[in-house]
Coordinates of C-alpha atoms in Angstrom, one line a residue:
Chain A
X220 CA -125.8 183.2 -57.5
X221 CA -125.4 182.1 -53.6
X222 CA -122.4 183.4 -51.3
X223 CA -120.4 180.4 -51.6
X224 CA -120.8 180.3 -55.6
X225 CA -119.6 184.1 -55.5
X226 CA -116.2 182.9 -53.9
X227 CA -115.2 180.2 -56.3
X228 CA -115.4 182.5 -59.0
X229 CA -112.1 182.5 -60.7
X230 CA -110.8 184.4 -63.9
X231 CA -111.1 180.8 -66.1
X232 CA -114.8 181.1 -65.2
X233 CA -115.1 184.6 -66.2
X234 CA -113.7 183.9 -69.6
X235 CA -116.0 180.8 -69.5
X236 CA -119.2 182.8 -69.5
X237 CA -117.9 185.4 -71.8
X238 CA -117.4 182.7 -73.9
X239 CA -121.0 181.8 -73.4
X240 CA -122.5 185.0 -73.6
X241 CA -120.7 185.7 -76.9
X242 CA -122.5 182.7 -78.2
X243 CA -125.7 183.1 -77.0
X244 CA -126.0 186.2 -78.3
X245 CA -125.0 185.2 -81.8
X246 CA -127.1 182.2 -81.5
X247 CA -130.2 184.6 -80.6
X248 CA -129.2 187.2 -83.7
X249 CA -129.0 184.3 -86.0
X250 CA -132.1 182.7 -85.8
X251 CA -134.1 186.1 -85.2
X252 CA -132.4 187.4 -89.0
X253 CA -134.1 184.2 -90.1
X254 CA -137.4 185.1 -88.4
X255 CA -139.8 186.2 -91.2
X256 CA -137.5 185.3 -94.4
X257 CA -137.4 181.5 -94.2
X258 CA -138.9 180.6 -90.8
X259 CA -141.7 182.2 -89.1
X260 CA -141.9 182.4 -85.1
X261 CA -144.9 180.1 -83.8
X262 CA -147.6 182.5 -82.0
X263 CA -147.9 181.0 -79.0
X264 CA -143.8 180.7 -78.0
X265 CA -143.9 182.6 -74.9
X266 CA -140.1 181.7 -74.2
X267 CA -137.5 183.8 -75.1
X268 CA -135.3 183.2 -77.7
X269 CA -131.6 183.8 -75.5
X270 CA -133.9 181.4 -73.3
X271 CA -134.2 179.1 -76.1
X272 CA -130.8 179.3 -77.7
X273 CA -129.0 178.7 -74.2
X274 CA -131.2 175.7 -73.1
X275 CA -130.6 174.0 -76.9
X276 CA -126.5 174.9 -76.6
X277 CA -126.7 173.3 -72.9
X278 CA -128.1 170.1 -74.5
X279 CA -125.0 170.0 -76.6
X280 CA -122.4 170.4 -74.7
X281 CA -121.0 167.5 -73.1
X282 CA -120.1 168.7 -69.5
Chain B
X300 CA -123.6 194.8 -77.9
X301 CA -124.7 191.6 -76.3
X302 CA -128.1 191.3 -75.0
X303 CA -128.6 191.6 -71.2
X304 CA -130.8 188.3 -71.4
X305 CA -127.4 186.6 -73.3
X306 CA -125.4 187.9 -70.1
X307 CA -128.1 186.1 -67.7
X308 CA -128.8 182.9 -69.6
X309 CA -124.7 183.0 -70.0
X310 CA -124.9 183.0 -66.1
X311 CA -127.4 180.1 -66.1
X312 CA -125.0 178.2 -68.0
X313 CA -122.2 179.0 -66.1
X314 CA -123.7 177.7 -63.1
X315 CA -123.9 174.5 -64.3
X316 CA -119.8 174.6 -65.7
X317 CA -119.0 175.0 -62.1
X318 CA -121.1 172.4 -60.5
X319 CA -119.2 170.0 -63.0
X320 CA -115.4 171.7 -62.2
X321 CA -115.2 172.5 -65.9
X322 CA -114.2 175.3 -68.2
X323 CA -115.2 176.2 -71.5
X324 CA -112.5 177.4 -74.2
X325 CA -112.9 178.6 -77.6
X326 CA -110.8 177.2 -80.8
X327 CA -108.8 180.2 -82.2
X328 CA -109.5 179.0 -86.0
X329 CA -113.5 179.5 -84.8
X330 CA -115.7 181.9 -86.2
X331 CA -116.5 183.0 -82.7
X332 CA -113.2 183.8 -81.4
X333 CA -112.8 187.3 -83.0
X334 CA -116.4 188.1 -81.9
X335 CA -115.3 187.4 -78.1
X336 CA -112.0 188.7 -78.3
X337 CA -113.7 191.9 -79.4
X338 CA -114.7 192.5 -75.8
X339 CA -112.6 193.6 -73.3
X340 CA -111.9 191.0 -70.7
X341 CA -114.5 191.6 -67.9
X342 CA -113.2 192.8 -64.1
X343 CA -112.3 189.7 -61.7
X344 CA -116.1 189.5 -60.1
X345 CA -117.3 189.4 -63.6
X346 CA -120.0 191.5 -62.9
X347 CA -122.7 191.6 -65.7
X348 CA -122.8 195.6 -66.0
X349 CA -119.3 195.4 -66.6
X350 CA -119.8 192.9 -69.8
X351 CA -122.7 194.9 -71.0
X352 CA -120.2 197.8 -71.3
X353 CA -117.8 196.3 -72.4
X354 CA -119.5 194.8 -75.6
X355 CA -120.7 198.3 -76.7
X356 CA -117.1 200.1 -76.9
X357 CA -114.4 199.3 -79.2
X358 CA -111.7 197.1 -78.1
X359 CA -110.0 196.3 -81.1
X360 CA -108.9 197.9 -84.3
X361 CA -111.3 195.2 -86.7
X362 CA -114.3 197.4 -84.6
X363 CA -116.8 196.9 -82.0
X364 CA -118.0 193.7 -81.1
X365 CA -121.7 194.4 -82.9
X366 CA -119.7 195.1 -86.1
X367 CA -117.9 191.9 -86.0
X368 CA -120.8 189.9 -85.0
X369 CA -122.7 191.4 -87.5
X370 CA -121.0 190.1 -90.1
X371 CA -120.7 186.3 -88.9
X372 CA -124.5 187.2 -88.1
X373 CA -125.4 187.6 -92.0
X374 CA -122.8 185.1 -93.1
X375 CA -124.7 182.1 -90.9
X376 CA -127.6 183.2 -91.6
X377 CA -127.3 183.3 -95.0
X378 CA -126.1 179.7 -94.8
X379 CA -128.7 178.5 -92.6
X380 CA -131.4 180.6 -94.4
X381 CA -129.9 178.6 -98.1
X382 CA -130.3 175.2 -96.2
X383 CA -133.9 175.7 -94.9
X384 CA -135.1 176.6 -98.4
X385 CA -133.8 173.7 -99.6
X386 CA -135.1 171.5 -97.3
X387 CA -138.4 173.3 -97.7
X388 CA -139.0 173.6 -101.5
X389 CA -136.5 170.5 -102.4
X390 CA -136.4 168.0 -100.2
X391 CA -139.3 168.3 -97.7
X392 CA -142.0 167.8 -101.2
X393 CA -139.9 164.8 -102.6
X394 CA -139.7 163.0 -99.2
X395 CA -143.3 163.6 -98.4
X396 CA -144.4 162.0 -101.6
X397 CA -142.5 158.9 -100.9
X398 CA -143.9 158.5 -97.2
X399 CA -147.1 159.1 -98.9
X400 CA -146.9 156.1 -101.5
X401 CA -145.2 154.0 -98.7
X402 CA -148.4 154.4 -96.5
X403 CA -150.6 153.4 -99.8
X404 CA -148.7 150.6 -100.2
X405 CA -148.7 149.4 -96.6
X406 CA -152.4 149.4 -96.6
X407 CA -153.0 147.1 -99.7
X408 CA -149.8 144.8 -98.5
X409 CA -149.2 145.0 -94.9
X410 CA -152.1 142.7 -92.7
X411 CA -153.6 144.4 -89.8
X412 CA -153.3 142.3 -86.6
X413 CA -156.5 141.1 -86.7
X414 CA -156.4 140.0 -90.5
X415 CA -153.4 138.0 -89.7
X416 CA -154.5 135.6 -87.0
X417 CA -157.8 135.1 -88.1
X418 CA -161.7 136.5 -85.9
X419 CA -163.7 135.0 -83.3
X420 CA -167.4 135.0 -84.4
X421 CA -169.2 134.3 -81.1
X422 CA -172.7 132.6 -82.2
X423 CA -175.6 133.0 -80.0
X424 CA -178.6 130.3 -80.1
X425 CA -181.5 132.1 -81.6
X426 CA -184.5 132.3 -79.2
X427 CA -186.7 130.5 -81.8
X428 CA -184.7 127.4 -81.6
X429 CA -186.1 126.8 -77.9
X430 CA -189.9 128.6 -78.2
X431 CA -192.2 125.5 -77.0
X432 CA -194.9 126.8 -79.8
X433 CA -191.8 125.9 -82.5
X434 CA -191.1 123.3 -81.1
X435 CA -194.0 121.6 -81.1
X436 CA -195.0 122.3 -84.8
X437 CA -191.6 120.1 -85.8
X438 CA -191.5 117.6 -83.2
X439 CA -193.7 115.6 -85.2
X440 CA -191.4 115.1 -88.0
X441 CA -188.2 114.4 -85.5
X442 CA -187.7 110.5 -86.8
X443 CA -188.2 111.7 -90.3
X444 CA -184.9 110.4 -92.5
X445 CA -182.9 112.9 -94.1
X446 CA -183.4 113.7 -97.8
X447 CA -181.0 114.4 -100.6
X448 CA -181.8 118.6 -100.6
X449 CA -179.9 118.5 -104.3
X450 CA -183.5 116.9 -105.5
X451 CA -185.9 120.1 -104.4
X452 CA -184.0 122.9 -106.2
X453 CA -186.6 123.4 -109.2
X454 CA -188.9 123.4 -106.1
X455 CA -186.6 126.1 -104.6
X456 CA -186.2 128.0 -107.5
X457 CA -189.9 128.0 -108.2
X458 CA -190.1 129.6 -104.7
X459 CA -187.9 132.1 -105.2
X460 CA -189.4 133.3 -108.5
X461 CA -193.1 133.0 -107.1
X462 CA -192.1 135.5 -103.9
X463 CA -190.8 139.1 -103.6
X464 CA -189.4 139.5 -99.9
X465 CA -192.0 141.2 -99.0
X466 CA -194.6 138.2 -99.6
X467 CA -192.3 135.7 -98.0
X468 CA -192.2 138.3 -95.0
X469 CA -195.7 138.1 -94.8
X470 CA -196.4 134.2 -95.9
X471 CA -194.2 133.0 -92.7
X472 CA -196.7 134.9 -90.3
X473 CA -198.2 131.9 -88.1
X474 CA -200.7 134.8 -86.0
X475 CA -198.7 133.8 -82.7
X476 CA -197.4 137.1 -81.8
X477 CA -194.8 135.4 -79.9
X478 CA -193.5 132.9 -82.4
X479 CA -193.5 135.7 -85.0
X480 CA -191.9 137.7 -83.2
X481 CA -189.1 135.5 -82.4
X482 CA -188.9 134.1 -85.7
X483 CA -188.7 138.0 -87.3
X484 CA -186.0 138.6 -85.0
X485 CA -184.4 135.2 -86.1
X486 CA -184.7 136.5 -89.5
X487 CA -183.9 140.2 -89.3
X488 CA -180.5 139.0 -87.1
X489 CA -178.9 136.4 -89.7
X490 CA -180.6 137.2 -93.0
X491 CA -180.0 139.5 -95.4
X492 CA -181.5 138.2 -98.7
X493 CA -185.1 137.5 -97.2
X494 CA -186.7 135.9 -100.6
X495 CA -183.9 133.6 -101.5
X496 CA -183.7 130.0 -100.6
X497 CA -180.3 128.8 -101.2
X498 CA -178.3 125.6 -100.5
X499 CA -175.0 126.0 -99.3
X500 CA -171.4 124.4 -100.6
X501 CA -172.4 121.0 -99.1
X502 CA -175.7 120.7 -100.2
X503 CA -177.2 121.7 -97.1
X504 CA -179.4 124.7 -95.7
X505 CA -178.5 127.3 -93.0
X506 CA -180.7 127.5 -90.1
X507 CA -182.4 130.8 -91.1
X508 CA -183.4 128.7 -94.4
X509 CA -184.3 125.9 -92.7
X510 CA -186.7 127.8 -90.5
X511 CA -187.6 130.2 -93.7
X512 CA -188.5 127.0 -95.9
X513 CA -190.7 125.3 -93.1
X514 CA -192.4 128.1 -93.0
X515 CA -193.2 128.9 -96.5
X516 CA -193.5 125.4 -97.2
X517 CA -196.4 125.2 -94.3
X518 CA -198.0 128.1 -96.0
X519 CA -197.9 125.9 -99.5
X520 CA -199.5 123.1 -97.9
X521 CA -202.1 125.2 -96.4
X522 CA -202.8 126.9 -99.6
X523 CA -202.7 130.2 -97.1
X524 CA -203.0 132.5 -100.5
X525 CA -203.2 132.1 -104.5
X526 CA -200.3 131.8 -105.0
X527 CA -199.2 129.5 -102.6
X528 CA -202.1 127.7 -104.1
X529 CA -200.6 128.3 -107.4
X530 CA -197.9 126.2 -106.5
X531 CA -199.8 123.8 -104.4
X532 CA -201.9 122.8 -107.2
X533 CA -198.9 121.9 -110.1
X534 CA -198.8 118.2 -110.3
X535 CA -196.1 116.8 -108.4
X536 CA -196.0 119.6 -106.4
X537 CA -197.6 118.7 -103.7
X538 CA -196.4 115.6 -102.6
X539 CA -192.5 117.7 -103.0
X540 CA -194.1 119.8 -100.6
X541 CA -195.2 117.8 -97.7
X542 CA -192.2 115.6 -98.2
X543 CA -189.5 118.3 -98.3
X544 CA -191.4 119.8 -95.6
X545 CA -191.2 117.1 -92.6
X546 CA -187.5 116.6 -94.2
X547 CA -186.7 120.0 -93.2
X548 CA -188.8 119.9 -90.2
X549 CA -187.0 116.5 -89.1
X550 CA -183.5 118.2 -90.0
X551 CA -184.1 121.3 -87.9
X552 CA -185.0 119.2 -85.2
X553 CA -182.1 116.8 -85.3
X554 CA -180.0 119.8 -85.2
X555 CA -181.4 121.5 -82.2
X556 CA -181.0 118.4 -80.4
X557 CA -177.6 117.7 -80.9
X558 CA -176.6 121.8 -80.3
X559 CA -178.0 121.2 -76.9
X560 CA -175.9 118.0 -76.7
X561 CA -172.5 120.0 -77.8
X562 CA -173.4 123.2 -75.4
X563 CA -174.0 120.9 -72.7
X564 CA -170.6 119.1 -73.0
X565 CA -169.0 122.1 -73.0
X566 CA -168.0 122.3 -76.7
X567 CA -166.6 125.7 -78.3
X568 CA -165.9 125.4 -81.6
X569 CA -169.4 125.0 -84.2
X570 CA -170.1 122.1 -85.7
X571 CA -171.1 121.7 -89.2
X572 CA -172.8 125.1 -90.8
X573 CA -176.4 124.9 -89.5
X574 CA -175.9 127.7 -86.9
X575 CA -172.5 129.4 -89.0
X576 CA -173.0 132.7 -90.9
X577 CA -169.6 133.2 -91.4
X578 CA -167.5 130.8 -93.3
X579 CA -164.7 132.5 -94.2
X580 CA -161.5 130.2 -93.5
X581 CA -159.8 133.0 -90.9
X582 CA -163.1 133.0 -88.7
X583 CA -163.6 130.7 -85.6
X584 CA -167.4 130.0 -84.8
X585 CA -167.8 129.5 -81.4
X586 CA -170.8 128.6 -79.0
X587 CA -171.7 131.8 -77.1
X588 CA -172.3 130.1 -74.0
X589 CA -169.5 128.0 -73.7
X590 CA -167.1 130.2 -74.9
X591 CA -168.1 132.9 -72.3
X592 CA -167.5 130.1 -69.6
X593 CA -164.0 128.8 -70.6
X594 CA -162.6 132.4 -70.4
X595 CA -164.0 133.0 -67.0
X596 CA -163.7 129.8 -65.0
X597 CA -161.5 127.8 -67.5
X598 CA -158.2 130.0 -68.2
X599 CA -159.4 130.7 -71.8
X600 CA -158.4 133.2 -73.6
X601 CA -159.6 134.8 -77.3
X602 CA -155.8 135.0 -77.9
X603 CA -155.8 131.2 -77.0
X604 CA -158.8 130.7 -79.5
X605 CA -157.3 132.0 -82.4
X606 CA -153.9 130.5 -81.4
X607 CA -156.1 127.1 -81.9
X608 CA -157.5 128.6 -85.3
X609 CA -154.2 129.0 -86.4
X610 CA -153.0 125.8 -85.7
X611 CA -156.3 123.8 -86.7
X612 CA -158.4 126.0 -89.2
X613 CA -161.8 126.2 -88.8
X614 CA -163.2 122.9 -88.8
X615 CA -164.3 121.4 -85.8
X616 CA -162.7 118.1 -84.5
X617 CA -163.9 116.5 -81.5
X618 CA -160.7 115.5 -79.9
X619 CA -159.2 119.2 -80.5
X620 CA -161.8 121.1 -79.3
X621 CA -161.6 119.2 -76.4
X622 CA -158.2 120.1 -76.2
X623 CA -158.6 123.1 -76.7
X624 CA -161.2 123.8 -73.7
X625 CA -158.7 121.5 -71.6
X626 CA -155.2 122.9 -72.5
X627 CA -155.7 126.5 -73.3
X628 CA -152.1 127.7 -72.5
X629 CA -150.9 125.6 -75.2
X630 CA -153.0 127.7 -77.7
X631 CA -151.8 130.6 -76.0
X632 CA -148.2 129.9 -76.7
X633 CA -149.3 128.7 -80.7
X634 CA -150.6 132.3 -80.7
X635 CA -147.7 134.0 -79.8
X636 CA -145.5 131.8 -81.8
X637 CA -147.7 132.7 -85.1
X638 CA -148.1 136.7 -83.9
X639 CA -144.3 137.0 -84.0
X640 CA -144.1 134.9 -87.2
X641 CA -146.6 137.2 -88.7
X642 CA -145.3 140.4 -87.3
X643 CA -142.0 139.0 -88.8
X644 CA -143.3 138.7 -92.2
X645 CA -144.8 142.1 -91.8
X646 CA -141.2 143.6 -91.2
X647 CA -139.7 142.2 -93.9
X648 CA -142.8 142.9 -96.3
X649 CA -142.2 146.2 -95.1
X650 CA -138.4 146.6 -95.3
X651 CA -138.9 145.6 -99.1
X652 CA -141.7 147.6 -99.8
X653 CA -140.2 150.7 -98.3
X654 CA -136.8 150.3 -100.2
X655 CA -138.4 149.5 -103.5
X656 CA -140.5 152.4 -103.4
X657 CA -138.1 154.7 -102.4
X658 CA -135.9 153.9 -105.0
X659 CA -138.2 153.5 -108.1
X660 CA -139.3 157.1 -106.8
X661 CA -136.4 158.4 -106.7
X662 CA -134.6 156.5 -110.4
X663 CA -137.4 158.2 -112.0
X664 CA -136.9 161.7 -110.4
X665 CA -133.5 161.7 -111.1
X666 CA -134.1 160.8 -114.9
X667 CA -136.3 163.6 -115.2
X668 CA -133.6 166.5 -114.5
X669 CA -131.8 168.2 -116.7
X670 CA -128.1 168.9 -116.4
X671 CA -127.4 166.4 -114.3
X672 CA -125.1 163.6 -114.8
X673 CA -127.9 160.8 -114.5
X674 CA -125.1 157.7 -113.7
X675 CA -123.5 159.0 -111.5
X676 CA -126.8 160.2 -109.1
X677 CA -128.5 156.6 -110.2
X678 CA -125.0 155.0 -108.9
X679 CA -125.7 157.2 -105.9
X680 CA -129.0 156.3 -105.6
X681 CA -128.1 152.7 -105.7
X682 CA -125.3 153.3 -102.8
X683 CA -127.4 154.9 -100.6
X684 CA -130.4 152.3 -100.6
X685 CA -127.5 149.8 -99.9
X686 CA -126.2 152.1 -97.4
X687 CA -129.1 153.0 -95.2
X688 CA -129.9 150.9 -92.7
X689 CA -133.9 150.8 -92.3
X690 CA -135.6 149.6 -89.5
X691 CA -138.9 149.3 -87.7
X692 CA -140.6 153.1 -87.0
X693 CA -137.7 154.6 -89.3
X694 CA -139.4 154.9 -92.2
X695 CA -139.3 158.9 -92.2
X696 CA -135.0 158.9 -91.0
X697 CA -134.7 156.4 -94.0
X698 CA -136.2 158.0 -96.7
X699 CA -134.8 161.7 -95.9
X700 CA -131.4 160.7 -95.8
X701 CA -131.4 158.7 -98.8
X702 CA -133.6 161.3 -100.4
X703 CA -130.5 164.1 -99.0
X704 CA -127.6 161.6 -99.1
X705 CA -128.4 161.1 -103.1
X706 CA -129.8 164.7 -104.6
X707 CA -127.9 167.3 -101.5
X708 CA -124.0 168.2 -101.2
X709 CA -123.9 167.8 -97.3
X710 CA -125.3 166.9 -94.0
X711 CA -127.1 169.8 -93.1
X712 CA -130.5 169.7 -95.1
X713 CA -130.8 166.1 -93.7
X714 CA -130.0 166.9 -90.4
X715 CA -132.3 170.0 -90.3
X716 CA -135.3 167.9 -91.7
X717 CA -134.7 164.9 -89.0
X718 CA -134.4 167.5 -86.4
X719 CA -137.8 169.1 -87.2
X720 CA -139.3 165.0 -87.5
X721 CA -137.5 164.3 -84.2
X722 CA -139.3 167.5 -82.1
X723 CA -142.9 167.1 -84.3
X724 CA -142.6 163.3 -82.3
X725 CA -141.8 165.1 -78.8
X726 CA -144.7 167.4 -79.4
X727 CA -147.9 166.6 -77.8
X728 CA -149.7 168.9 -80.2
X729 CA -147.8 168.7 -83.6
X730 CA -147.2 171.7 -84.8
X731 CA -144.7 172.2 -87.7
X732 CA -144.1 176.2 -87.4
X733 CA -143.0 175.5 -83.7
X734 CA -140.9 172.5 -84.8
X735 CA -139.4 174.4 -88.0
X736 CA -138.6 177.3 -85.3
X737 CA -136.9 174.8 -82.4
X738 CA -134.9 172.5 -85.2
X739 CA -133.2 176.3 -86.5
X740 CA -132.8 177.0 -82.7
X741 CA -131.2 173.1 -82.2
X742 CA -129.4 173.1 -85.3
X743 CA -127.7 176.6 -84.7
X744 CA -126.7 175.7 -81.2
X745 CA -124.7 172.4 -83.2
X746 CA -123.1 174.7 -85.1
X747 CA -122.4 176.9 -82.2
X748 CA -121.1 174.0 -79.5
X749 CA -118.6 172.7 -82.5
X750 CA -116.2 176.0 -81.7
X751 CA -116.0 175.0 -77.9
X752 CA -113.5 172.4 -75.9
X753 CA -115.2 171.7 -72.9
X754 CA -112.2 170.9 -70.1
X755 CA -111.5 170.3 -66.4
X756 CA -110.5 173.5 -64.5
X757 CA -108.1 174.1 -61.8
X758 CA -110.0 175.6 -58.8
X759 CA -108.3 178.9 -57.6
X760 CA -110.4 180.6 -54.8
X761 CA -109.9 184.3 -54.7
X762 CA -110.3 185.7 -51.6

C-alpha cells in the first residue's frame, strides 16, 4: 500500500477488510473440507486457494 | 484464526473498495456476522499483525473466532458437499445421456453445410480426348449418324459375360505406349467397374464407355484373340460390330468437338453426361478450365456457383449459364438467401429435436422411479420444456435445467453444473477436475457475496 493510500485509511475501511478477511478465510476453509471427499484439487493448480477464493468473490461483488 | 494469506488477499480487495469510494457491510441475520464479530475490532492503522492476533484470542463468550467458524465451516460444507454429489451421481449421468442422444440425432437429421447447398464437381478434360494418335483412329467415322444404343445391349451384354476386367484391361492395349498410357490413366481416373459396359438413364454411354467400347469393339473386328474371334464369328455379329463401332467412334468425336466449342465460349456448367461422373441432383459439373477463369478474372465465386445450383438445379441451360458467368453477384446473393434459409430450417430442426428428446428421455425416467408421485413430476416435466427457453449453442444450459428444474428441489445443483460447463468453455485445455474445483470456488464465493451490502463511504482522513 503507497503513502497516500496509508492516509485515507479510515475506521469504515478497517471494518471493510475485516469483513473481507473473515470471508476469505471461510471461503478458503470451505472448499479445502471439500478437497478429497467430493472434489479433488487438480495437480497442476499452482495458485493458492485464499488467492482463488478472493479473485472469484471480487468477480461478484458489484463495486 | 484467519490465515495470513486471507489478511493479504483481504488487503487486495480492499484496495480496490477504496479506488471505487465504497464500503462493504455485513447483514446481521448473515451467517458471517458472528464469525466477524468474534474478532476484536483491529487498531485504527489496521495493521495486519494486529488482525492475525486478534482472530486467535477469544473475544466473545460463544468462543474464539476458529470455534465459530468452525461450525459454519462443517455446516456449508456439508451443504455444498450434498449438492455436488447430487450433481455428480444424479444429475451430471442423466444430462450426459440426453446431450448424447441429441448429438446422434443431430447427425442423422441436421445437414452439414455442404449437404445443404449442394458440391462443385470440377471436371477436367482427359488427356486422351486431344492425343493426335486418338484422334486420328475416330476421325474417320466423324459424319457417321447416330444410332439408337437401346439396339446393341445383347451385344453389350455378350461383352460383358465374354470379359473378366482383366481381359478387357488387356484387349484395349493398342502397343502405342503413349495412347495406352493416356487411355489407362483415362480409365483408372473415371472408372471403377472396368468390365462393365453400361448405358446410362438416357440411353446413352459415358465417355470412359465410349472410349472402353471402341476399343474392345476394334479388338472384335480385328479378331486380336479367340475370344474376340469367338464373338466375331456369331452370325450377325459382325456387321453389329463394325456398325456400333463407327457409331461410337462418330459419337465420341461429335462430342469432343462440341466440348471444345463450349470451353471456348467460356461455358461452366456441363452439358449433357458424356464428360459427368457425378449425377447426383445436389452436384454442379463444371468445365475445369473455365471455371478456374471466371473466379479469377470474372468475379466468380464457388459460393456464387452453388447459389446458381440452388436456384437452377443441375441441368445446363444456355441462357443461364451465360448468366451465370455474366452476373455472378446475383448468384452470390441466391446463395446467401438459401444459406440462411437452410441454416433456418436447421435451427428449427434442431429446437424440435432437442425438446422432443429431452422430454421423451426424461417421461420415461420419471416413470421408472419408485415413490414418486409420477403426475405431478410429468406435469413438471411438461412446465419446464414449456418453460425453458432454448436457443442456438444452449443445448447443454437447456437440458441441465430442465433436467434440475423437474427431478431437484432448488437452484443450486443447476447452477453448480452450468458453472462447471461455463469454465470447461473458458478453458483452453478442458479439464473437468480443474473446472469441478473453480465452479465449488465460484459457487462458494455466490454464497459468500449474498451476506454483503456493498455502499458508498464517507471519506474521513485521519491525520
Amino acid at each position: 500500500m503507497n503513502d497516500n493510500l496509508q492516509k485515507t485509511v479510515t475506521t469504515e475501511d478497517i471494518d471493510s477488510k475485516k469483513i473481507l478477511a473473515c470471508t476469505i478465510n471461510l471461503g478458503t476453509r470451505i472448499v479445502d473440507e471439500l478437497i478429497g471427499v467430493s472434489i479433488s484439487k487438480p495437480q497442476d493448480m499452482v495458485e493458492e486457494l485464499p488467492e482463488l477464493v478472493a479473485a472469484a468473490l471480487l468477480s461478484e461483488l458489484s463495486i | 484464526m484467519l490465515y495470513k494469506q486471507s489478511i493479504n488477499q483481504a488487503n487486495s480487495l480492499l484496495t480496490e473498495f477504496q479506488l471505487a469510494n465504497k464500503k462493504i457491510t455485513i447483514l446481521p441475520q448473515s451467517p458471517i456476522y458472528p464469525i466477524v464479530q468474534a474478532i476484536t475490532t483491529v487498531n485504527e492503522t489496521g495493521n495486519d499483525e494486529q488482525l492475525y492476533q486478534n482472530s486467535i484470542s477469544a473475544n466473545i463468550a460463544d468462543g474464539t473466532h476458529s470455534e465459530i467458524e468452525e461450525q459454519y465451516k462443517v455446516k456449508l460444507a456439508k451443504i455444498l458437499s450434498n449438492i455436488v454429489v447430487t450433481a455428480k451421481n444424479v444429475v451430471n449421468p442423466l444430462v450426459r445421456d440426453i446431450l448424447t442422444k441429441i448429438e446422434e440425432s443431430r447427425k442423422l437429421k441436421l445437414l452439414s453445410i455442404a449437404n445443404l447447398l449442394g458440391n462443385i464437381n470440377i471436371v477436367e478434360i482427359p488427356k486422351l480426348l486431344s492425343d493426335d494418335m486418338f484422334l486420328q483412329l475416330i476421325s474417320p467415322y466423324k459424319n457417321t449418324p447416330p444410332v439408337e444404343l437401346s439396339k446393341y445391349v445383347n451385344l453389350f451384354d455378350l461383352i460383358n459375360d465374354t470379359f473378366n476386367q482383366n481381359e478387357i484391361e488387356q484387349l484395349i492395349r493398342t502397343n502405342n505406349v503413349t495412347l495406352d498410357n493416356k487411355l489407362l490413366e483415362l480409365l483408372n481416373n473415371n472408372f471403377s467397374n472396368l468390365n462393365f459396359i453400361s448405358l446410362n438413364t438416357s440411353n446413352q454411354l459415358s465417355l470412359n464407355d465410349s472410349v472402353l467400347l471402341f476399343f474392345v469393339l476394334q479388338a472384335i473386328d480385328n479378331q486380336t484373340n479367340d475370344k474376340a474371334t469367338s464373338i466375331n464369328n456369331v452370325d450377325d455379329n459382325y456387321n453389329k460390330v463394325i456398325e456400333l463401332k463407327i457409331a461410337i467412334a462418330g459419337y465420341i468425336y461429335r462430342e469432343i468437338t462440341a466440348i471444345e466449342e463450349y470451353i471456348k465460349d467460356g461455358e461452366i456448367t456441363v452439358r449433357g453426361s458424356f464428360l459427368i461422373t457425378n449425377n447426383n441432383s445436389s452436384v454442379l459439373n463444371v468445365y475445369g478450365a473455365t471455371y478456374r477463369n471466371w473466379l479469377q478474372t470474372k468475379g466468380g465465386s464457388p459460393e456464387a456457383a452453388l447459389g446458381y445450383l440452388a436456384k437452377n438445379g443441375n441441368i445446363f441451360n444456355y441462357a443461364k449459364d451465360l448468366d451465370l458467368r455474366t452476373n455472378p453477384h446475383k448468384y452470390l446473393e441466391e446463395y446467401e438467401r438459401r444459406l440462411n434459409q437452410a441454416k433456418t430450417l436447421n435451427t428449427l430442426e434442431d429446437v424440435k429435436l432437442t425438446r422432443t428428446i429431452t422430454r421423451d428421455y426424461l417421461a420415461t425416467y420419471i416413470s421408472q422411479l419408485e415413490d414418486v408421485d409420477h403426475i405431478t413430476l410429468q406435469n413438471k416435466l411438461s412446465e419446464n420444456l414449456q418453460r425453458e427457453y432454448y436457443g442456438a449453442n444452449q443445448t447443454t444450459m437447456f437440458v441441465t435445467k430442465v433436467v434440475c428444474r423437474t427431478l431437484i428441489i432448488g437452484d443450486e445443483v443447476k447452477n453448480l453444473l452450468l458453472e462447471i460447463d461455463n469454465v470447461l468453455e473458458s478453458m483452453e485445455n478442458p479439464d473437468m477436475d480443474k473446472a469441478v474445483y473453480l465452479a465449488i470456488i465460484r459457487l462458494t464465493a455466490r454464497w459468500l457475496a449474498s451476506n454483503f451490502k456493498i455502499v458508498p463511504k464517507v471519506i474521513t482522513i485521519i491525520n
